[in-house]
mmCIF file of C-alpha atoms in Angstrom:
data_model
loop_
_atom_site.group_PDB
_atom_site.id
_atom_site.type_symbol
_atom_site.label_atom_id
_atom_site.label_comp_id
_atom_site.label_asym_id
_atom_site.label_seq_id
_atom_site.Cartn_x
_atom_site.Cartn_y
_atom_site.Cartn_z
ATOM 1 C CA UNK A 30 -0.083 -0.020 -0.144
ATOM 2 C CA UNK A 31 1.474 3.195 -0.735
ATOM 3 C CA UNK A 32 2.412 5.763 1.751
ATOM 4 C CA UNK A 33 0.204 9.018 2.286
ATOM 5 C CA UNK A 34 2.160 12.302 1.741
ATOM 6 C CA UNK A 35 1.425 14.165 4.853
ATOM 7 C CA UNK A 36 2.430 17.944 5.447
ATOM 8 C CA UNK A 37 2.556 19.413 8.992
ATOM 9 C CA UNK A 38 1.022 22.915 10.063
ATOM 10 C CA UNK A 39 2.251 24.601 13.422
ATOM 11 C CA UNK A 40 1.557 28.187 14.356
ATOM 12 C CA UNK A 41 2.068 29.992 17.548
ATOM 13 C CA UNK A 42 0.584 33.616 17.970
ATOM 14 C CA UNK A 43 3.608 35.900 18.016
ATOM 15 C CA UNK A 44 7.519 36.112 17.553
ATOM 16 C CA UNK A 45 7.575 36.645 21.199
ATOM 17 C CA UNK A 46 6.127 33.287 22.176
ATOM 18 C CA UNK A 47 9.172 31.273 20.832
ATOM 19 C CA UNK A 48 9.877 30.559 24.308
ATOM 20 C CA UNK A 49 7.130 28.402 25.716
ATOM 21 C CA UNK A 50 5.090 28.582 22.393
ATOM 22 C CA UNK A 51 8.099 27.326 20.218
ATOM 23 C CA UNK A 52 6.258 25.845 16.986
ATOM 24 C CA UNK A 53 8.762 22.941 17.965
ATOM 25 C CA UNK A 54 6.557 21.678 20.619
ATOM 26 C CA UNK A 55 3.798 21.089 17.975
ATOM 27 C CA UNK A 56 6.090 19.581 15.186
ATOM 28 C CA UNK A 57 7.780 16.979 17.409
ATOM 29 C CA UNK A 58 4.249 15.362 18.385
ATOM 30 C CA UNK A 59 2.946 16.110 14.790
ATOM 31 C CA UNK A 60 6.016 14.119 13.126
ATOM 32 C CA UNK A 61 5.830 11.127 15.979
ATOM 33 C CA UNK A 62 1.993 10.878 14.868
ATOM 34 C CA UNK A 63 2.723 10.941 11.271
ATOM 35 C CA UNK A 64 5.032 8.278 11.748
ATOM 36 C CA UNK A 65 2.796 6.121 14.023
ATOM 37 C CA UNK A 66 0.419 6.473 10.912
ATOM 38 C CA UNK A 67 2.872 5.598 8.301
ATOM 39 C CA UNK A 68 2.802 8.681 6.472
ATOM 40 C CA UNK A 69 5.308 10.515 5.015
ATOM 41 C CA UNK A 70 5.962 13.927 5.827
ATOM 42 C CA UNK A 71 6.812 15.749 2.822
ATOM 43 C CA UNK A 72 6.715 19.369 4.065
ATOM 44 C CA UNK A 73 6.098 21.850 7.267
ATOM 45 C CA UNK A 74 4.730 25.115 7.245
ATOM 46 C CA UNK A 75 5.147 26.926 10.206
ATOM 47 C CA UNK A 76 3.904 30.526 10.895
ATOM 48 C CA UNK A 77 4.427 32.908 13.624
ATOM 49 C CA UNK A 78 1.040 35.136 13.345
ATOM 50 C CA UNK A 79 -2.117 35.595 15.215
ATOM 51 C CA UNK A 80 -4.548 32.906 14.027
ATOM 52 C CA UNK A 81 -7.028 35.327 13.619
ATOM 53 C CA UNK A 82 -5.040 36.876 10.330
ATOM 54 C CA UNK A 83 -6.290 35.562 7.086
ATOM 55 C CA UNK A 84 -2.849 36.145 5.446
ATOM 56 C CA UNK A 85 -0.725 33.984 7.269
ATOM 57 C CA UNK A 86 2.328 33.223 4.365
ATOM 58 C CA UNK A 87 2.987 29.667 5.477
ATOM 59 C CA UNK A 88 -0.843 29.072 5.779
ATOM 60 C CA UNK A 89 -1.167 30.382 2.226
ATOM 61 C CA UNK A 90 1.473 28.630 0.860
ATOM 62 C CA UNK A 91 0.052 25.232 2.361
ATOM 63 C CA UNK A 92 -3.234 26.163 0.764
ATOM 64 C CA UNK A 93 -1.722 26.619 -2.664
ATOM 65 C CA UNK A 94 0.088 23.395 -2.213
ATOM 66 C CA UNK A 95 -3.190 21.429 -1.327
ATOM 67 C CA UNK A 96 -4.613 22.951 -4.368
ATOM 68 C CA UNK A 97 -1.808 21.339 -6.718
ATOM 69 C CA UNK A 98 -2.776 18.258 -4.581
ATOM 70 C CA UNK A 99 1.043 18.110 -3.741
ATOM 71 C CA UNK A 100 -0.123 16.010 -0.388
ATOM 72 C CA UNK A 101 -2.787 13.888 0.626
ATOM 73 C CA UNK A 102 -3.320 14.561 4.615
ATOM 74 C CA UNK A 103 -2.859 17.879 6.771
ATOM 75 C CA UNK A 104 -1.807 17.368 10.184
ATOM 76 C CA UNK A 105 -2.197 20.279 12.352
ATOM 77 C CA UNK A 106 -2.236 20.242 16.228
ATOM 78 C CA UNK A 107 -5.393 21.782 17.149
ATOM 79 C CA UNK A 108 -8.031 23.762 15.094
ATOM 80 C CA UNK A 109 -7.173 26.908 17.276
ATOM 81 C CA UNK A 110 -3.355 26.449 15.763
ATOM 82 C CA UNK A 111 -5.025 25.944 12.354
ATOM 83 C CA UNK A 112 -7.026 29.241 12.509
ATOM 84 C CA UNK A 113 -9.088 31.459 14.870
ATOM 85 C CA UNK A 114 -10.407 33.252 12.283
ATOM 86 C CA UNK A 115 -14.084 32.260 12.847
ATOM 87 C CA UNK A 116 -16.242 29.271 12.424
ATOM 88 C CA UNK A 117 -17.296 30.692 8.892
ATOM 89 C CA UNK A 118 -13.643 31.212 7.703
ATOM 90 C CA UNK A 119 -12.087 28.138 9.516
ATOM 91 C CA UNK A 120 -15.126 26.039 7.797
ATOM 92 C CA UNK A 121 -14.609 27.463 4.394
ATOM 93 C CA UNK A 122 -10.639 26.332 4.641
ATOM 94 C CA UNK A 123 -11.498 23.020 5.649
ATOM 95 C CA UNK A 124 -14.065 22.907 2.930
ATOM 96 C CA UNK A 125 -11.490 24.062 0.586
ATOM 97 C CA UNK A 126 -8.974 20.968 1.740
ATOM 98 C CA UNK A 127 -11.781 18.645 1.048
ATOM 99 C CA UNK A 128 -12.477 19.977 -2.250
ATOM 100 C CA UNK A 129 -8.847 19.658 -3.286
ATOM 101 C CA UNK A 130 -9.352 16.151 -2.253
ATOM 102 C CA UNK A 131 -6.957 16.431 1.199
ATOM 103 C CA UNK A 132 -7.883 14.827 4.041
ATOM 104 C CA UNK A 133 -7.097 16.587 7.377
ATOM 105 C CA UNK A 134 -6.484 15.566 10.954
ATOM 106 C CA UNK A 135 -6.121 17.453 14.213
ATOM 107 C CA UNK A 136 -3.468 15.819 16.446
ATOM 108 C CA UNK A 137 -5.286 17.172 19.890
ATOM 109 C CA UNK A 138 -8.867 16.915 18.625
ATOM 110 C CA UNK A 139 -8.947 12.992 17.137
ATOM 111 C CA UNK A 140 -12.376 13.200 16.213
ATOM 112 C CA UNK A 141 -11.616 16.018 13.770
ATOM 113 C CA UNK A 142 -10.354 13.689 11.096
ATOM 114 C CA UNK A 143 -11.826 13.219 7.628
ATOM 115 C CA UNK A 144 -9.959 10.032 7.428
ATOM 116 C CA UNK A 145 -13.025 8.853 9.071
ATOM 117 C CA UNK A 146 -17.182 9.896 8.804
ATOM 118 C CA UNK A 147 -17.775 13.011 11.328
ATOM 119 C CA UNK A 148 -14.477 15.015 10.859
ATOM 120 C CA UNK A 149 -16.420 17.739 8.970
ATOM 121 C CA UNK A 150 -19.360 17.994 11.412
ATOM 122 C CA UNK A 151 -17.218 17.917 14.940
ATOM 123 C CA UNK A 152 -14.785 20.501 12.889
ATOM 124 C CA UNK A 153 -17.498 23.109 12.731
ATOM 125 C CA UNK A 154 -18.173 22.636 16.675
ATOM 126 C CA UNK A 155 -14.490 23.263 17.658
ATOM 127 C CA UNK A 156 -14.223 26.012 15.188
ATOM 128 C CA UNK A 157 -16.805 28.051 17.031
ATOM 129 C CA UNK A 158 -15.080 27.148 20.465
ATOM 130 C CA UNK A 159 -11.787 28.410 19.061
ATOM 131 C CA UNK A 160 -13.547 31.723 17.820
ATOM 132 C CA UNK A 161 -15.120 32.245 21.204
ATOM 133 C CA UNK A 162 -11.667 31.643 22.996
ATOM 134 C CA UNK A 163 -10.438 34.344 20.643
ATOM 135 C CA UNK A 164 -13.007 36.758 21.821
ATOM 136 C CA UNK A 165 -12.307 35.876 25.458
ATOM 137 C CA UNK A 166 -8.576 36.428 25.247
ATOM 138 C CA UNK A 167 -9.639 39.894 23.730
ATOM 139 C CA UNK A 168 -12.024 41.093 26.402
ATOM 140 C CA UNK A 169 -9.177 39.947 28.882
ATOM 141 C CA UNK A 170 -6.524 42.100 27.312
ATOM 142 C CA UNK A 171 -9.056 44.889 26.652
ATOM 143 C CA UNK A 172 -9.980 44.852 30.547
ATOM 144 C CA UNK A 173 -6.271 44.694 31.544
ATOM 145 C CA UNK A 174 -5.670 47.689 29.593
ATOM 146 C CA UNK A 175 -8.737 49.504 30.782
ATOM 147 C CA UNK A 176 -7.285 48.922 34.478
ATOM 148 C CA UNK A 177 -3.962 49.938 33.522
ATOM 149 C CA UNK A 178 -5.139 53.523 32.279
ATOM 150 C CA UNK A 179 -7.502 53.668 35.315
ATOM 151 C CA UNK A 180 -4.653 53.684 37.377
ATOM 152 C CA UNK A 181 -2.891 56.166 35.525
ATOM 153 C CA UNK A 182 -0.380 53.913 33.632
ATOM 154 C CA UNK A 183 0.747 55.518 30.182
ATOM 155 C CA UNK A 184 0.670 52.583 27.670
ATOM 156 C CA UNK A 185 2.780 52.405 24.380
ATOM 157 C CA UNK A 186 6.127 53.644 23.767
ATOM 158 C CA UNK A 187 7.751 56.746 25.523
ATOM 159 C CA UNK A 188 7.162 59.722 23.775
ATOM 160 C CA UNK A 189 10.537 60.771 21.975
ATOM 161 C CA UNK A 190 10.799 64.769 21.661
ATOM 162 C CA UNK A 191 12.190 65.581 18.477
ATOM 163 C CA UNK A 192 13.588 68.941 17.047
ATOM 164 C CA UNK A 193 12.461 68.800 13.419
ATOM 165 C CA UNK A 194 14.747 71.873 12.266
ATOM 166 C CA UNK A 195 17.575 69.879 13.800
ATOM 167 C CA UNK A 196 16.534 66.769 11.938
ATOM 168 C CA UNK A 197 16.354 68.630 8.463
ATOM 169 C CA UNK A 198 19.552 70.297 9.345
ATOM 170 C CA UNK A 199 21.540 66.970 9.664
ATOM 171 C CA UNK A 200 19.498 65.539 6.380
ATOM 172 C CA UNK A 201 20.722 68.898 4.822
ATOM 173 C CA UNK A 202 24.367 67.868 5.719
ATOM 174 C CA UNK A 203 23.940 64.515 4.001
ATOM 175 C CA UNK A 204 22.830 62.317 7.083
ATOM 176 C CA UNK A 205 19.622 59.841 6.453
ATOM 177 C CA UNK A 206 16.325 60.512 8.329
ATOM 178 C CA UNK A 207 16.874 57.791 10.581
ATOM 179 C CA UNK A 208 20.709 58.875 11.774
#
């Protein structure tokens, strides 16, 4: 029997999360699982972007490869690592994979597995939960920022006072604006 060609997709929300949220944490488990299924891993796509962004570069490359049938199955760590765009975009992307003839499997949610019969249905449910979690995260962040402001904390970078005439004089003498 021919081995299925598998690609892995991993995502961490920001570049700052490379410590605890290093994508290698996901990839190690995904590689082991793919090997246990006798799948041949042909590529790994890794994004350091928020899952709420639709234009994640590696995600787009992965979807393009799927459209060209360059692999048979997509393995991702969990639906919220696949995307947090909301239920409709998540399901649209999963449906696109199915339309391309590509199966998908969530490592953390084994019931989201189109190798079986009910993967699509359960993916819709989990996508909605991921969307709600994203809203809860945003609410917590806003609450924290509001509290900090109420306590008189100044948020953001410290203001930089710049003498524009001095900047332009330096520019006229051959320096760049940044210098």
